[in-house]
Coordinates of C-alpha atoms in Angstrom, one line a residue:
Chain A
M1 CA -133.9 58.8 9.9
A2 CA -130.6 60.0 11.3
S3 CA -129.3 58.6 14.6
R4 CA -129.5 60.4 17.9
G5 CA -125.9 61.1 17.8
T6 CA -126.0 62.7 14.4
E7 CA -129.0 64.8 15.3
K8 CA -127.3 66.0 18.4
A9 CA -124.2 66.9 16.4
L10 CA -126.3 68.8 13.9
S11 CA -128.2 70.7 16.6
L12 CA -124.8 71.7 18.1
L13 CA -123.6 72.9 14.7
R14 CA -126.7 75.0 14.3
R15 CA -126.5 76.8 17.6
L16 CA -122.7 77.0 18.4
P17 CA -120.5 79.7 16.7
R18 CA -118.3 78.9 13.8
V19 CA -115.4 76.5 14.4
E20 CA -112.2 78.5 14.4
L21 CA -108.7 78.1 15.8
H22 CA -109.5 80.0 19.0
N23 CA -112.4 77.8 20.0
L24 CA -110.8 74.4 19.3
K25 CA -109.3 72.3 22.0
P26 CA -107.6 68.9 21.9
N27 CA -109.4 65.9 23.5
P28 CA -108.8 65.6 27.2
G29 CA -105.7 63.5 27.7
A30 CA -104.4 64.1 24.2
H31 CA -101.8 66.7 25.2
K32 CA -99.4 65.6 27.9
N33 CA -97.1 68.2 29.4
K34 CA -93.5 67.1 29.5
T35 CA -92.7 66.3 33.1
R36 CA -89.4 65.8 34.8
G37 CA -88.4 62.1 35.0
R38 CA -88.6 60.9 38.6
G39 CA -87.8 57.2 38.8
I40 CA -87.4 53.8 37.1
H41 CA -87.7 54.7 33.4
G42 CA -87.8 58.4 34.0
G43 CA -84.6 57.9 36.0
K44 CA -80.9 57.8 35.3
T45 CA -80.6 61.0 33.2
H46 CA -84.1 62.3 34.2
G47 CA -84.8 63.7 30.7
A48 CA -81.7 65.8 30.6
G49 CA -79.6 63.8 28.1
S50 CA -76.0 62.9 28.7
K51 CA -73.1 65.1 29.7
G52 CA -72.9 68.5 28.0
S53 CA -74.3 71.8 29.0
G54 CA -77.9 70.5 28.9
Q55 CA -77.4 67.9 31.6
R56 CA -75.3 70.3 33.7
Q57 CA -78.1 72.9 33.5
N58 CA -75.7 75.4 32.1
F59 CA -77.5 75.9 28.9
M60 CA -75.9 77.4 25.8
R61 CA -76.9 81.0 24.9
L62 CA -79.5 81.5 22.2
G63 CA -77.9 81.4 18.8
Y64 CA -74.8 79.5 19.9
E65 CA -73.8 76.8 17.4
T66 CA -71.4 74.8 19.5
G67 CA -68.3 76.8 18.4
N68 CA -68.6 77.6 14.7
N69 CA -69.4 81.1 13.6
P70 CA -73.1 81.5 14.4
F71 CA -75.6 82.8 11.9
Y72 CA -76.2 86.0 13.9
L73 CA -72.5 86.9 13.8
R74 CA -71.7 85.9 10.3
F75 CA -72.8 89.0 8.4
P76 CA -71.0 92.2 9.5
C77 CA -73.5 94.7 8.0
Q78 CA -76.9 94.5 6.5
N79 CA -77.4 97.8 4.7
Y80 CA -80.9 96.8 3.6
Y81 CA -82.1 97.5 7.2
K82 CA -79.9 100.6 7.7
G83 CA -81.9 103.4 9.4
H84 CA -85.1 101.2 9.5
H85 CA -85.7 102.3 13.1
L86 CA -85.8 105.9 12.0
K87 CA -88.3 105.4 9.3
L88 CA -92.1 105.2 9.5
S89 CA -94.3 102.6 7.9
Y90 CA -97.9 103.0 6.9
V91 CA -100.9 100.6 6.9
P92 CA -102.0 100.1 3.3
L93 CA -105.6 101.0 2.4
C94 CA -106.8 100.2 -1.1
M95 CA -109.4 102.2 -2.9
G96 CA -111.2 99.0 -3.6
Q97 CA -111.4 98.3 0.2
L98 CA -112.6 101.8 0.8
Q99 CA -115.3 101.4 -1.8
K100 CA -116.4 98.1 -0.2
L101 CA -116.6 99.6 3.3
I102 CA -118.8 102.4 2.0
D103 CA -121.0 100.1 0.0
T104 CA -121.5 97.8 3.0
N105 CA -122.3 100.7 5.3
R106 CA -119.3 100.1 7.4
L107 CA -117.9 103.6 6.8
R108 CA -120.0 106.8 6.7
T109 CA -119.5 109.3 4.0
D110 CA -121.7 112.0 5.5
I111 CA -118.9 112.9 8.0
P112 CA -115.2 113.6 7.3
I113 CA -113.2 110.4 7.3
D114 CA -109.9 110.4 9.2
V115 CA -107.8 107.9 11.1
S116 CA -110.3 107.5 14.0
Q117 CA -113.1 106.7 11.6
L118 CA -111.1 104.1 9.7
I119 CA -110.0 102.4 12.9
Y120 CA -113.6 102.5 14.2
T121 CA -114.6 100.2 11.3
G122 CA -112.7 97.5 13.3
L123 CA -110.8 96.2 10.2
F124 CA -107.5 98.0 10.6
N125 CA -104.9 98.1 13.3
V126 CA -102.4 101.0 13.5
K127 CA -99.6 100.5 16.0
P128 CA -97.9 103.9 16.7
L129 CA -95.5 102.2 19.1
E130 CA -94.2 100.1 16.2
K131 CA -93.3 103.1 14.2
E132 CA -96.5 103.1 12.1
G133 CA -97.5 106.5 10.9
G134 CA -101.1 105.9 9.9
F135 CA -102.8 105.0 6.6
M136 CA -101.4 105.0 3.1
L137 CA -103.9 105.1 0.3
Q138 CA -103.1 102.7 -2.6
D139 CA -104.5 102.8 -6.0
D140 CA -105.6 99.1 -6.2
G141 CA -109.3 99.3 -7.4
M142 CA -109.3 103.0 -8.2
D143 CA -111.0 102.5 -11.5
H144 CA -114.3 101.5 -9.9
F145 CA -114.1 104.0 -7.0
C146 CA -117.2 106.2 -7.1
A147 CA -117.7 107.8 -3.6
T148 CA -117.7 111.4 -2.7
L149 CA -115.9 111.9 0.6
N150 CA -113.7 114.1 2.7
L151 CA -110.7 111.9 3.3
E152 CA -107.6 112.5 5.5
V153 CA -104.8 109.9 5.3
Q154 CA -101.1 110.0 6.0
W155 CA -99.7 109.1 2.6
A156 CA -101.3 109.2 -0.9
S157 CA -100.0 108.8 -4.4
E158 CA -101.0 111.0 -7.3
S159 CA -103.3 108.4 -8.9
T160 CA -105.3 107.9 -5.6
I161 CA -105.6 111.7 -5.2
S162 CA -107.0 111.9 -8.7
A163 CA -109.5 109.0 -8.0
V164 CA -110.9 110.9 -5.0
E165 CA -111.0 114.3 -6.6
R166 CA -112.5 113.0 -9.8
N167 CA -115.6 112.0 -7.8
G168 CA -116.0 115.4 -6.3
G169 CA -114.3 114.5 -3.0
V170 CA -111.5 116.2 -1.0
I171 CA -108.3 114.5 0.1
T172 CA -105.7 115.7 2.5
T173 CA -102.5 114.1 3.8
A174 CA -101.7 115.0 7.4
Y175 CA -99.0 114.0 9.8
Y176 CA -99.8 112.6 13.3
D177 CA -96.9 112.3 15.7
P178 CA -96.9 109.1 17.8
M179 CA -98.6 110.5 20.8
S180 CA -101.4 112.1 18.8
L181 CA -101.7 109.0 16.7
E182 CA -102.2 106.9 19.8
A183 CA -104.9 109.3 20.9
A184 CA -106.6 109.3 17.5
V185 CA -106.5 105.5 17.1
D186 CA -108.2 104.8 20.5
P187 CA -109.9 108.0 21.7
I188 CA -111.9 106.4 24.5
R189 CA -108.8 104.9 26.0
F190 CA -107.1 108.2 25.7
F191 CA -110.0 110.1 27.4
K192 CA -109.9 107.6 30.3
R193 CA -106.4 108.8 31.1
G194 CA -107.9 112.0 32.4
K195 CA -105.5 114.3 30.5
A196 CA -106.1 117.4 28.4
I197 CA -106.1 116.9 24.6
P198 CA -102.5 117.6 23.5
R199 CA -101.4 119.7 20.5
R200 CA -100.4 117.7 17.4
M201 CA -96.7 118.2 16.7
L202 CA -95.2 119.2 13.4
P203 CA -93.6 116.6 11.1
P204 CA -89.9 115.9 11.4
Q205 CA -87.3 117.3 9.0
N206 CA -87.4 114.4 6.6
L207 CA -91.2 114.6 6.2
I208 CA -91.8 118.3 6.1
E209 CA -91.1 118.4 2.3
Y210 CA -93.9 115.8 1.7
Y211 CA -96.5 117.6 3.9
T212 CA -95.8 121.1 2.5
D213 CA -96.1 119.9 -1.1
P214 CA -99.4 120.9 -2.8
K215 CA -99.0 117.9 -5.2
N216 CA -99.5 115.6 -2.2
R217 CA -102.3 117.8 -0.9
G218 CA -100.3 118.3 2.3
Y219 CA -102.0 119.8 5.2
L220 CA -99.3 122.5 5.5
A221 CA -99.3 123.4 1.9
D222 CA -100.7 126.7 0.5
P223 CA -104.4 126.3 -0.4
K224 CA -104.0 128.4 -3.5
L225 CA -101.2 126.1 -4.8
V226 CA -103.3 123.1 -3.9
A227 CA -106.2 124.4 -6.0
Q228 CA -103.8 124.9 -8.9
E229 CA -102.5 121.4 -8.5
R230 CA -106.1 120.0 -8.5
F231 CA -106.7 121.7 -11.8
N232 CA -103.4 120.4 -13.2
L233 CA -104.1 116.8 -12.1
A234 CA -107.5 116.9 -13.7
Q235 CA -105.9 118.0 -17.0
K236 CA -103.3 115.3 -16.7
Y237 CA -105.7 112.4 -16.0
G238 CA -108.4 113.8 -18.3
Y239 CA -111.5 114.3 -16.2
Q240 CA -113.8 117.2 -15.4
L241 CA -112.9 118.7 -12.0
P242 CA -116.1 119.0 -9.9
D243 CA -116.2 121.9 -7.5
P244 CA -116.9 120.7 -3.9
R245 CA -118.1 124.3 -3.1
E246 CA -121.1 123.7 -5.3
S247 CA -122.1 120.4 -3.8
P248 CA -124.9 120.1 -1.3
H249 CA -122.5 118.7 1.2
R250 CA -120.0 121.5 0.9
H251 CA -119.9 122.2 4.6
M252 CA -118.8 118.6 5.3
L253 CA -116.4 118.4 2.3
L254 CA -114.6 121.6 3.1
E255 CA -114.2 120.8 6.8
K256 CA -110.5 120.7 7.6
K257 CA -108.6 120.1 10.8
D258 CA -106.2 122.7 12.2
P259 CA -102.6 121.5 12.0
R260 CA -102.6 121.3 15.9
Q261 CA -106.0 119.5 16.1
I262 CA -106.3 115.7 16.6
F263 CA -110.1 115.2 16.7
Y264 CA -112.8 116.9 14.7
G265 CA -114.8 119.2 16.9
L266 CA -112.3 119.1 19.9
E267 CA -109.6 121.6 20.4
P268 CA -106.2 121.0 22.2
G269 CA -106.5 121.9 25.8
W270 CA -110.0 120.5 26.4
V271 CA -110.7 117.7 28.8
V272 CA -113.3 115.2 27.9
S273 CA -115.0 113.6 30.9
L274 CA -116.8 110.5 29.6
P275 CA -118.5 109.4 32.9
D276 CA -120.0 112.9 33.4
S277 CA -120.5 113.5 29.6
V278 CA -118.9 116.9 29.9
I279 CA -116.2 118.8 28.1
L280 CA -114.0 121.0 30.3
K281 CA -112.1 124.0 28.9
P282 CA -109.2 125.7 30.5
T283 CA -109.5 129.3 31.8
D284 CA -105.9 130.0 32.9
P285 CA -104.4 132.5 30.3
E286 CA -101.1 130.7 30.4
L287 CA -102.6 127.4 29.5
K288 CA -104.8 129.0 26.9
E289 CA -101.8 130.6 25.3
H290 CA -99.9 127.3 25.4
Y291 CA -102.7 125.4 23.7
L292 CA -103.2 128.0 21.0
S293 CA -99.5 128.1 20.0
Chain B
M1 CA -125.5 80.9 50.1
C2 CA -122.9 79.9 52.6
R3 CA -121.7 76.6 51.2
Q4 CA -119.2 76.0 54.0
L5 CA -121.2 75.2 57.1
C6 CA -124.5 76.7 58.0
G7 CA -126.2 76.8 54.6
G8 CA -127.8 80.0 55.7
G9 CA -127.8 83.4 54.2
G10 CA -130.6 82.6 51.7
G11 CA -131.3 79.6 49.4
R12 CA -131.7 76.0 50.3
V13 CA -129.4 73.1 50.7
K14 CA -130.0 70.3 48.2
V15 CA -129.1 66.9 49.7
R16 CA -129.3 64.2 47.1
G17 CA -132.4 65.2 45.2
S18 CA -134.5 66.1 48.2
E19 CA -134.8 69.6 49.4
R20 CA -134.2 70.2 53.1
V21 CA -133.8 73.5 54.8
R22 CA -131.4 73.6 57.6
G23 CA -132.0 75.6 60.7
S24 CA -135.4 77.3 60.7
T25 CA -138.2 77.1 58.2
D26 CA -137.4 80.6 56.9
T27 CA -135.4 80.8 53.7
I28 CA -133.4 83.8 54.8
T29 CA -131.6 82.8 58.0
S30 CA -129.0 84.8 59.8
H31 CA -125.6 83.2 59.3
T32 CA -123.5 85.5 61.4
D33 CA -122.9 82.5 63.8
C34 CA -121.0 80.9 60.9
R35 CA -117.3 81.7 61.3
P36 CA -116.4 81.9 57.6
C37 CA -119.4 84.3 56.9
S38 CA -118.6 86.5 59.9
T39 CA -115.0 87.0 58.9
L40 CA -116.0 88.3 55.4
P41 CA -115.8 92.2 55.1
V42 CA -119.0 93.9 54.5
P43 CA -119.2 95.7 51.1
P44 CA -120.3 99.3 51.1
P45 CA -123.8 100.1 50.1
L46 CA -124.5 101.3 46.6
Q47 CA -126.3 104.4 47.8
D48 CA -125.0 107.4 49.6
P49 CA -124.1 106.4 53.2
T50 CA -126.2 109.1 55.0
P51 CA -127.9 107.9 58.2
S52 CA -131.6 107.5 58.1
A53 CA -134.0 104.8 59.3
A54 CA -135.1 103.8 55.8
Q55 CA -131.5 104.0 54.7
G56 CA -130.3 101.8 57.5
E57 CA -132.9 99.2 56.5
N58 CA -131.9 99.5 52.9
D59 CA -128.2 98.9 54.0
V60 CA -129.1 95.7 55.7
I61 CA -131.1 94.5 52.7
E62 CA -128.3 95.4 50.3
R63 CA -125.7 93.7 52.5
K64 CA -127.8 90.6 52.5
R65 CA -128.3 90.7 48.8
N66 CA -124.6 90.8 48.1
K67 CA -123.6 87.2 47.9
S68 CA -120.5 87.8 45.8
R69 CA -118.1 87.4 48.8
L70 CA -115.9 90.0 47.0
T71 CA -113.8 92.5 48.9
P72 CA -115.2 96.0 48.7
W73 CA -112.4 97.0 46.3
H74 CA -113.1 94.1 44.0
Y75 CA -116.9 94.7 44.3
N76 CA -116.5 98.3 43.3
K77 CA -114.3 97.5 40.4
E78 CA -116.7 94.9 39.0
H79 CA -119.6 97.3 39.2
Y80 CA -117.6 100.2 37.8
Q81 CA -118.2 102.1 41.1
P82 CA -115.8 104.8 42.0
P83 CA -113.3 103.8 44.7
E84 CA -113.2 105.5 48.1
P85 CA -112.1 109.2 47.8
L86 CA -108.4 109.7 48.5
T87 CA -107.3 110.9 52.0
E88 CA -105.0 113.9 52.2
D89 CA -101.9 111.7 52.6
E90 CA -102.9 109.4 49.8
E91 CA -103.4 112.5 47.5
V92 CA -99.8 113.5 48.3
M93 CA -98.3 110.1 47.8
Q94 CA -100.2 108.8 44.8
C95 CA -98.7 109.9 41.6
L96 CA -100.4 112.4 39.3
R97 CA -100.7 109.8 36.5
N98 CA -102.8 107.5 38.7
Q99 CA -104.9 110.3 40.0
R100 CA -105.6 111.3 36.4
Y101 CA -106.6 107.7 35.6
R102 CA -109.2 107.9 38.4
L103 CA -110.4 111.2 37.0
G104 CA -110.7 109.8 33.5
R105 CA -112.5 106.6 34.6
Y106 CA -114.9 108.0 37.2
G107 CA -115.1 111.7 36.5
S108 CA -116.1 114.0 39.3
A109 CA -117.3 111.0 41.4
S110 CA -113.7 110.1 42.0
G111 CA -113.4 113.0 44.3
I112 CA -110.2 114.3 42.7
N113 CA -109.8 118.0 41.8
L114 CA -110.6 118.5 38.2
T115 CA -107.7 120.9 37.7
K116 CA -105.3 118.0 37.9
A117 CA -106.2 117.1 34.4
W118 CA -104.2 120.0 33.0
P119 CA -100.4 120.4 33.4
S120 CA -99.1 122.3 36.4
K121 CA -96.7 125.3 36.0
E122 CA -93.7 123.1 36.4
E123 CA -95.0 120.5 34.0
L124 CA -95.8 123.2 31.4
A125 CA -92.3 124.6 31.7
L126 CA -90.8 121.1 31.2
E127 CA -93.1 120.5 28.2
R128 CA -92.0 123.8 26.6
E129 CA -88.4 122.9 27.1
W130 CA -88.9 119.5 25.6
E131 CA -90.6 120.9 22.6
K132 CA -87.8 123.5 22.2
V133 CA -85.2 120.7 22.0
S134 CA -87.2 118.3 19.9
Y135 CA -88.7 120.8 17.5
P136 CA -86.2 123.7 17.4
H137 CA -87.2 125.0 14.0
S138 CA -90.5 126.5 12.8
I139 CA -92.2 125.4 9.6
H140 CA -90.6 128.1 7.5
Q141 CA -87.1 127.3 8.9
M142 CA -87.6 123.6 8.2
I143 CA -88.7 124.4 4.6
D144 CA -85.7 126.6 4.1
I145 CA -83.4 123.9 5.4
T146 CA -84.9 121.3 3.0
K147 CA -84.7 123.7 0.1
K148 CA -81.1 124.4 0.9
Q149 CA -80.4 120.6 1.0
R150 CA -82.1 120.1 -2.4
D151 CA -80.3 123.0 -3.9
E152 CA -77.0 121.7 -2.8
E153 CA -77.8 118.3 -4.2
H154 CA -78.8 119.7 -7.5
K155 CA -75.7 122.0 -7.5
A156 CA -73.4 119.0 -6.9
I157 CA -75.1 117.0 -9.7
K158 CA -74.8 120.0 -12.1
Q159 CA -71.1 120.5 -11.2
R160 CA -70.4 116.8 -11.8
Q161 CA -72.1 116.9 -15.2
E162 CA -70.1 120.0 -16.2
D163 CA -66.9 118.4 -15.1
I164 CA -67.7 115.3 -17.2
S165 CA -68.6 117.3 -20.3
R166 CA -65.4 119.3 -20.0
K167 CA -63.4 116.1 -19.8
L168 CA -65.2 114.5 -22.7
L169 CA -63.8 117.1 -25.0
H170 CA -60.3 115.8 -24.3
L171 CA -61.3 112.2 -24.3
D172 CA -60.1 111.3 -27.9
K173 CA -56.8 112.9 -27.4
W174 CA -56.2 111.1 -24.1
K175 CA -57.2 107.8 -25.7
N176 CA -54.7 108.4 -28.6
D177 CA -51.9 109.4 -26.2
L178 CA -52.5 106.3 -24.1
N179 CA -52.5 104.0 -27.1
T180 CA -49.3 105.5 -28.5
R181 CA -47.6 105.2 -25.2
L182 CA -48.6 101.6 -24.9
A183 CA -47.6 100.8 -28.4
K184 CA -44.2 102.5 -27.8
Q185 CA -43.7 100.4 -24.6
E186 CA -44.6 97.3 -26.5
Q187 CA -42.3 98.1 -29.2
V188 CA -39.4 98.8 -26.9
A189 CA -40.0 95.5 -25.2
R190 CA -40.3 93.7 -28.5
E191 CA -37.0 95.2 -29.8
A192 CA -35.1 94.3 -26.6
K193 CA -36.4 90.8 -26.9
E194 CA -35.5 90.5 -30.6
K195 CA -32.1 92.0 -30.0
K196 CA -31.5 89.4 -27.3
E197 CA -32.5 86.7 -29.6
R198 CA -30.2 88.0 -32.3
L199 CA -27.3 88.1 -30.0
I200 CA -27.8 84.6 -29.0
E201 CA -28.0 83.5 -32.6
E202 CA -24.8 85.4 -33.5
V203 CA -23.0 83.9 -30.5
R204 CA -24.3 80.5 -31.6
D205 CA -22.8 81.2 -35.1
I206 CA -19.5 82.1 -33.6
L207 CA -19.3 79.2 -31.1
G208 CA -21.2 76.6 -33.1
F209 CA -23.7 75.8 -30.3
R210 CA -26.5 77.6 -28.3
V211 CA -25.3 79.2 -25.1
D212 CA -27.4 80.5 -22.3
P213 CA -27.1 84.3 -22.0
R214 CA -26.2 84.0 -18.4
D215 CA -23.2 81.8 -19.2
E216 CA -19.6 83.1 -19.1
R217 CA -18.9 81.9 -22.6
F218 CA -21.7 84.0 -23.8
K219 CA -20.2 87.1 -22.4
E220 CA -16.8 86.3 -23.8
A221 CA -18.2 85.6 -27.2
L222 CA -20.2 88.9 -27.0
E223 CA -17.0 90.8 -26.1
L224 CA -15.3 89.3 -29.1
K225 CA -18.2 90.2 -31.3
E226 CA -18.2 93.7 -30.0
K227 CA -14.6 94.2 -30.8
E228 CA -15.0 93.0 -34.3
E229 CA -18.0 95.3 -34.7
K230 CA -16.0 98.2 -33.5
K231 CA -13.3 97.6 -36.0
R232 CA -15.8 97.3 -38.7
S233 CA -17.5 100.4 -37.7
K234 CA -14.3 102.3 -37.6
A235 CA -13.4 101.2 -41.0
A236 CA -16.8 102.1 -42.3
K237 CA -16.5 105.6 -40.8
K238 CA -13.1 106.1 -42.4
L239 CA -14.5 105.1 -45.7
A240 CA -17.4 107.4 -45.3
K241 CA -15.1 110.3 -44.4
E242 CA -13.0 109.7 -47.5
Q243 CA -16.1 109.6 -49.7
R244 CA -17.3 112.9 -48.2
M245 CA -13.9 114.5 -49.0
L246 CA -14.0 113.2 -52.5
D247 CA -17.4 114.6 -53.0
Q248 CA -16.3 117.9 -51.7
L249 CA -13.3 118.1 -54.1
R250 CA -15.4 117.0 -57.0
K251 CA -17.8 119.9 -56.3
E252 CA -15.0 122.4 -56.2
V253 CA -13.6 121.1 -59.5
E254 CA -17.0 121.3 -61.1
G255 CA -17.4 124.8 -59.9
T256 CA -14.1 126.2 -61.5
D257 CA -13.2 124.2 -64.6
T258 CA -14.4 121.1 -66.3
G259 CA -10.9 119.9 -67.5
K260 CA -9.5 120.2 -64.1
K261 CA -12.2 118.0 -62.8
E262 CA -10.8 115.0 -64.7
Q263 CA -7.3 115.7 -63.5
E264 CA -8.6 115.8 -59.9
E265 CA -10.4 112.6 -60.4
E266 CA -7.3 110.9 -61.7
E267 CA -5.4 112.4 -58.8
G268 CA -8.0 111.2 -56.4
K269 CA -7.7 107.8 -57.9
S270 CA -3.9 107.6 -57.6
L271 CA -3.8 109.2 -54.2
H272 CA -4.3 106.0 -52.2
G273 CA -2.7 103.7 -54.7
T274 CA -6.0 101.9 -55.2
V275 CA -7.4 101.0 -58.4
I276 CA -11.0 101.9 -58.9
A277 CA -12.4 99.6 -61.4

């Protein structure tokens, strides 16, 4: 028979949440804050050392190495990082991860999947303010990918496109400018701002080539060329190309966003009022014209 | 419950295990005599503040129920209640962004005009101008620019390739030219060096010991040598000239008569008084 202490401990283990870093705490009294020395043995230099900038409270600047050439000044140019502040990075999303999400019912395949849906799974974090452009589909696990879905990502390679289309799905690569991406990533926070839904902006000059290329299934590419490329890819990878128009979910699979649209079912210019559960549309012709351009 | 002094406003005061009620036997006692309680602001009622008898009673009950001691603003925030509608002055002074936040959070209950959600005429004009500057080109224009860039790149590459192939045709010839030039330079250098060595040796022969080329004796010896060489060369030239003349005469003799040739030969022999053995 276990002791009372052990039993108590086990009962705690059973009912409390899992021990993780954020619910651990040192024993009371274990951590002592460094306090300024005040007298007898905290006296004389009072925790400030002897002479030097430290004791004189005139601290050396960060990175200073007491006179020698400091590390942050040694190297005149780091071409590796040249122009990094102008380039976008993308959050990787493997095909294997996607399959797992679908199998564990964390992602629905009966509605089109875009940035908002992927963020809503709660497993990904896209930070537009840190120059992240969205999701990039990677081919890790594409061999056992077997889901039919309407997918919209920001970057996809040829093999990933083939994996999606082989299973009868539809994939599009679309560009979201930082403001639109912020809205797409957290729609509720955006609607609480009380502003009209903005228009999604066009890609910049360096990305226009990618999004107008039918090989990448760009959202600005000619649909006829895209169809041609679908056929070519099927021949290249050696699979029978299923026609999404003949599937029972054709309406969902063929649903595409307008280049200026951020959310499915909502147009630019509309105001979503969450507390009143109401959508407000503009009537002013000037505003209408602006949001339709 | 008012913990500070009177213990009133509902609830009981526990004093060391035993329960004792201060004041009257009623659990709900009025505690407005208590200074801390009376200084607290009264939070607004949850319902619409229209005056009616039942409403007034409800107000009192609600006020007594609210034990949070929160200020009205904090109370509303905690219960996601919309704040007081803005006065005219506040509407003017508060920025549009904050008013839109109120709209977004509380909807029509915020009391703000819904039209503020959309951009005003000035805002629209600014937005258009910003777009014009940030996105000056249309899609087709951007595609054209990219295409031009790619074409230029390919053209440059092609040009370079043609240049290289043209130059490759001459490559062997250039290689040979270079090699011959280098060989010639080497040879010249080698010859000069050998000549120098030879001179030193000759001077050594003359003087009997090795002299440094920069020495004066070397130069003197060289001069002597040169003089001797000149003499020798002159003598050699003279000899050569005589030989040539002899050859010429011989030819003439052979051309006219065979007998005369022998005579001329003998003459040639005795001309200089030398005996040709």
